XYZ file of C-alpha atoms in Angstrom:
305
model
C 21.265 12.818 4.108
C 20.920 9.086 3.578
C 18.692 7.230 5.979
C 17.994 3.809 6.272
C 14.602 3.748 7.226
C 14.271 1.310 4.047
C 16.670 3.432 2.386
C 14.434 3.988 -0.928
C 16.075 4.102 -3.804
C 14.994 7.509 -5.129
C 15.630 9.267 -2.064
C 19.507 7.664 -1.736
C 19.891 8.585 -5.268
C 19.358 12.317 -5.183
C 20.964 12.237 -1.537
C 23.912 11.215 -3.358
C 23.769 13.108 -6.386
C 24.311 16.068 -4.270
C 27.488 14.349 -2.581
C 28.781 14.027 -5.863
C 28.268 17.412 -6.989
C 30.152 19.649 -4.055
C 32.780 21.347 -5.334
C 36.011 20.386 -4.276
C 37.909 22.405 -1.854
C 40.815 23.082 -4.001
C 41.894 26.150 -2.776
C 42.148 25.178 1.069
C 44.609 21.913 0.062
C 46.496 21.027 -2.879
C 45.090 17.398 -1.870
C 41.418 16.940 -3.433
C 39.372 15.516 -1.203
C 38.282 12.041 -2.278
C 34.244 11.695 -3.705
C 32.914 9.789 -0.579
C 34.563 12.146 1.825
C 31.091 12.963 3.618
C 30.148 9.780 4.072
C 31.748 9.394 7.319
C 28.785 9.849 9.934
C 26.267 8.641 12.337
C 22.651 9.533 12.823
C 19.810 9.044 15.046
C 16.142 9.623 13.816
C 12.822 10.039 16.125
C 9.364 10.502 13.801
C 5.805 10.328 15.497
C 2.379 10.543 14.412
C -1.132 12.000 15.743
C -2.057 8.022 15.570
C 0.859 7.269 17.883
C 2.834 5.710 15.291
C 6.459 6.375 16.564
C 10.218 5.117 14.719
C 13.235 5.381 15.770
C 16.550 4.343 13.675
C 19.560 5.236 13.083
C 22.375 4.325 10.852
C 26.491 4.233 10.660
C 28.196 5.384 7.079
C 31.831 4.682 6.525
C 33.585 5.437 3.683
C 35.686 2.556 1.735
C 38.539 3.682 -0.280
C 38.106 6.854 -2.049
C 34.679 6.300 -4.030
C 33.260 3.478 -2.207
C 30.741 3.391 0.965
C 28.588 1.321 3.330
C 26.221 1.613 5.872
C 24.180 -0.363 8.854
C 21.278 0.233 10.288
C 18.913 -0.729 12.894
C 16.007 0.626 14.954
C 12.453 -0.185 16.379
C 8.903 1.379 14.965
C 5.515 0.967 17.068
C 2.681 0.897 14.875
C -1.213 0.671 15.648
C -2.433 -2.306 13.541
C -6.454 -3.218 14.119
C -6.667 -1.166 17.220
C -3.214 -3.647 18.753
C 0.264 -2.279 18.932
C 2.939 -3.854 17.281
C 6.508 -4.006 17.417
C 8.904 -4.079 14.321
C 12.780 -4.560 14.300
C 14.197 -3.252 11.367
C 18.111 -3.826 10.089
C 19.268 -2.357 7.518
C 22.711 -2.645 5.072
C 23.643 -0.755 2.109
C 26.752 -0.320 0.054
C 27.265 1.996 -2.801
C 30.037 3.283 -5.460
C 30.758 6.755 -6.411
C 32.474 7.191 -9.988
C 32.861 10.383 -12.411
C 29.469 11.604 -13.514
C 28.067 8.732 -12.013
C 27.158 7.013 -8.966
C 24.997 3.205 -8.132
C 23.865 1.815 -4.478
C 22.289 -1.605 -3.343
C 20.646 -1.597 0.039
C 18.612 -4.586 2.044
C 16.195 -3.887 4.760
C 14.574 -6.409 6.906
C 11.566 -5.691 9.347
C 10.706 -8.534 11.749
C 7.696 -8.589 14.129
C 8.245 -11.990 14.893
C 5.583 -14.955 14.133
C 3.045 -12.339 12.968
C 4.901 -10.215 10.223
C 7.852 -10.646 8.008
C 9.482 -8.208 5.456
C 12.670 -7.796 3.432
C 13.070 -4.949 0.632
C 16.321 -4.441 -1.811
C 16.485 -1.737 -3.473
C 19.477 -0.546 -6.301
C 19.851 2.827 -7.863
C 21.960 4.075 -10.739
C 22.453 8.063 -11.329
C 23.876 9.699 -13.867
C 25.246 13.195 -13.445
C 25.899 16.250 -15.394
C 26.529 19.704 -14.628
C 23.094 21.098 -13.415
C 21.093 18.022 -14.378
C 21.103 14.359 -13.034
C 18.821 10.953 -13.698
C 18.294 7.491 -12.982
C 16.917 4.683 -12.790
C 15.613 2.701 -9.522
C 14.924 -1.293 -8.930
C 12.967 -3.030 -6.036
C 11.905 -6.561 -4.609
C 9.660 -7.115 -1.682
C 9.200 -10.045 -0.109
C 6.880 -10.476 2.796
C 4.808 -12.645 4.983
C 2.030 -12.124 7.321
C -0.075 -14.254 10.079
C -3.322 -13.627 12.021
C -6.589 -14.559 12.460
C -9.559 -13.826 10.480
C -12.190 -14.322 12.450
C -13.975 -16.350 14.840
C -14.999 -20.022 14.271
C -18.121 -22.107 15.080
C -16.029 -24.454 17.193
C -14.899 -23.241 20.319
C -11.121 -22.437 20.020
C -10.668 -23.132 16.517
C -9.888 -19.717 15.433
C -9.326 -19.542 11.686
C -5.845 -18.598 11.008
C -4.504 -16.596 7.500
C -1.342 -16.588 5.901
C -0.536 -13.818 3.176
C 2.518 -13.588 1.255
C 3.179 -10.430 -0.745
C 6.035 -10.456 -3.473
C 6.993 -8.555 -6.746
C 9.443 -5.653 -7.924
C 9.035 -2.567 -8.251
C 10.642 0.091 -11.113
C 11.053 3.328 -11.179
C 13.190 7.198 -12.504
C 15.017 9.557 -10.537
C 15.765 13.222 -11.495
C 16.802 16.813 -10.209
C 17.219 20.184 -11.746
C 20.078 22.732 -10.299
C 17.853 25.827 -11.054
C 20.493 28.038 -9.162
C 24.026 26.920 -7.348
C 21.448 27.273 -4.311
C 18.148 26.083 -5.706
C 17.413 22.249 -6.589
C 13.955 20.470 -7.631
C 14.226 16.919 -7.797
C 11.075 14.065 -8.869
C 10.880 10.473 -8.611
C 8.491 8.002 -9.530
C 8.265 4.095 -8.998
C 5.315 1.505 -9.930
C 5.144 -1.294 -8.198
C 4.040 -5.572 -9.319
C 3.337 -6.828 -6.014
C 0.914 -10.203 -5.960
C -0.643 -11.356 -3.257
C -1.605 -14.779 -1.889
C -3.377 -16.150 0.876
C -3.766 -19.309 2.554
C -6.520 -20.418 5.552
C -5.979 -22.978 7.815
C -7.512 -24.522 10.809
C -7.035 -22.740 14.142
C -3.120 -23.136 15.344
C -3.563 -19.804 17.519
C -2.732 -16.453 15.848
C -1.268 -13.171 16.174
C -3.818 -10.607 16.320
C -6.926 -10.078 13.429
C -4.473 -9.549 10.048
C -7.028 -7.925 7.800
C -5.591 -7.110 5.032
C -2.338 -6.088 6.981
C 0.538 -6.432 4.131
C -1.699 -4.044 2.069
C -3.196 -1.831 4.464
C -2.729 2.102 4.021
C -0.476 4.060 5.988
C -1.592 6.420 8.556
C 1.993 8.615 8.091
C 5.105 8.732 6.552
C 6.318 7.195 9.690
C 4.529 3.712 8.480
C 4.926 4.254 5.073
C 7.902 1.620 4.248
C 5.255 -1.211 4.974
C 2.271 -0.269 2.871
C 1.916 -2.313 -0.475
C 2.208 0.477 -2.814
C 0.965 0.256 -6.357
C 2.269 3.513 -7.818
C 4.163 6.537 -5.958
C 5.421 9.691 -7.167
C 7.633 12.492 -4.859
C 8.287 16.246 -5.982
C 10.445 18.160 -4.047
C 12.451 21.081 -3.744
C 15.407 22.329 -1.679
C 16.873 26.275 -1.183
C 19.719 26.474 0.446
C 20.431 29.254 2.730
C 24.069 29.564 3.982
C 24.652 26.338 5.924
C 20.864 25.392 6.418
C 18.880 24.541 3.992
C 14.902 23.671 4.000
C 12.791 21.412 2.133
C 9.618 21.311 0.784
C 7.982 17.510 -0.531
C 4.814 16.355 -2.105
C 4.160 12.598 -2.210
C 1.207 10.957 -3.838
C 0.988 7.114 -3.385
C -1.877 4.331 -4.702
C -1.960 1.870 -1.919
C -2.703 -1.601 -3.452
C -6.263 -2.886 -3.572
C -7.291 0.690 -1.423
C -9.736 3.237 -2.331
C -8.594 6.710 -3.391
C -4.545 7.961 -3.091
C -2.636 8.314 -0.115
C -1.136 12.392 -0.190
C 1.526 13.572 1.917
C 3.122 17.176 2.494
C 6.330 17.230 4.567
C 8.605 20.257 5.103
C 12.517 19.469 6.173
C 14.871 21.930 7.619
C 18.993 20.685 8.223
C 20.862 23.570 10.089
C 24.412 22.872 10.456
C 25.379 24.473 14.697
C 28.551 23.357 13.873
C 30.739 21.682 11.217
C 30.297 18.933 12.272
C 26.449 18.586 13.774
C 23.567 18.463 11.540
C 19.821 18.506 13.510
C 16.749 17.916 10.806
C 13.469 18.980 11.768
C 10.040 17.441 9.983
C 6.736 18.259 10.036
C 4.110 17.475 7.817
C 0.623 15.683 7.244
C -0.405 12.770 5.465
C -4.085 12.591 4.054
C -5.964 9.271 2.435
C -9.605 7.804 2.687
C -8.823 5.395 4.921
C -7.229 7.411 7.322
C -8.294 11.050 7.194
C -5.554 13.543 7.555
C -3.013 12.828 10.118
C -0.494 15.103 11.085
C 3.816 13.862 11.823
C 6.881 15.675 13.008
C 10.331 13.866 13.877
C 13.710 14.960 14.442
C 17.093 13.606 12.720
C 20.591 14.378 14.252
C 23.929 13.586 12.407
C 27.397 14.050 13.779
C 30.168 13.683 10.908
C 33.955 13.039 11.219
């Protein structure tokens, strides 16, 4: 299910590589259904870490036409930056096209935490589709901005303040495998060209001590979208059983300018109480140098019409 929690492009790919590969209901109506029929929903998701890292979003997907989509989105994450909590807005858009044996997307995401902390990601995605086996290819821009102090100062409240700006694309494949109608193992991968500058000027206040902030580490998945990645890579799988269906997902990610990788494990379970209710359970645990290991769990719910 797509999510717009920055809405990366490798995830919205395979999310709709498996929209476009349902078999059409051909012998419950003459009529067959049109390719963005499930794209009709809304959904709320809650995730939480042992750091007390929370985000909540959610998102509304209409269809438009027969092969076309869009979707908004819009939410709130808490994060712990330098022992100080901070709030983020995040809005999201996306629109999308599904053809025959084919499929692209374009999504924006902006996170705002006012004065101190800027950031807007777009992401586009191209898939190509056959019978069992699909692949594409995934493009990304970041641009943010962060401002805090640095420090303290030798004259009394002159605290140094620092600017960063972080900007650069980002490339990247996309693939699954249809081992069996109910078995699928999908991959990604994405490297990322991200320069950094900085600028210090005299004391005009701040926002908290920055530190690094636009390429610190994540603690969690739930924090992930903000950490200045150099490299990432995601292996999953997915077994469906009946209507439910669980997941199992490895990510590895090299956090610019940080010691070590950054390695997740997450496990994802959709069961369907009705036809048209969805509730998605996660748990998991993310482990890096910086951090330690830290576990996360959240909750997604999607109601389709």
């Amino acid at each position: 299910m797509t999510r717009l929690q920055r809405l990366p492009a490798g995830s919205l790919a395979c999310c709709l590589a498996l929209l476009a590969c349902r078999p059409a209901l051909a012998e419950e109506s003459r009529d067959t259904p049109p390719a963005n029929a499930g794209m009709r929903y809304v959904e709320a998701n809650v995730q939480r870490d042992a750091r007390h890292n929370t985000a909540a979003l959610g998102v509304l997907s209409l269809p438009v036409g027969e092969r076309g989509w869009v979707q908004f989105g819009s939410g709130q994450t808490r994060l712990d930056v330098a022992g100080a909590a901070r709030r983020v807005s995040v809005f999201s858009a996306a629109t999308g096209f599904i053809g025959d044996g084919w499929n692209a997307s374009l999504a924006a995401n902006r996170r705002n935490g006012g004065d101190a902390w800027r950031q807007t990601d777009w992401d586009a995605s191209v898939t190509w589709l056959g019978e069992r086996v699909g692949v594409g290819v995934d493009g990304h821009h970041r641009d943010a901005h962060g401002q805090g102090t640095t420090g303290t100062s030798l004259v009394p409240g002159d605290v140094p303040v620092e600017q960063q700006h972080l900007k650069g694309p980002g490339f990247g494949l996309h693939g699954h495998v249809h081992v069996t109608p109910a078995w699928r193992i999908y991959a990604s991968g994405m490297h990322y060209g991200y320069k950094l500058s900085t600028q210090q000027g005299g004391g005009s206040g701040g926002t908290g001590l920055l530190a690094g902030a636009l390429q610190r580490a994540s603690a969690s998945v739930v924090s992930r979208d903000e950490a200045a990645l150099s490299r990432s890579f995601k292996l999953g799988s997915r077994h469906q059983i009946g209507t439910a269906s669980v997941s199992a997902e490895v990510l590895v990610d090299k956090v610019q300018d940080e010691p070590g990788t950054v390695r997740t494990l997450q496990f994802t379970a959709a069961v369907e109480p009705t036809p048209r209710w969805t509730v998605m359970p996660t748990l998991g645990q993310t482990h890096g140098k910086t951090h330690g290991g830290v576990l996360f769990g959240g909750i997604g719910v999607t109601h389709a019409w």
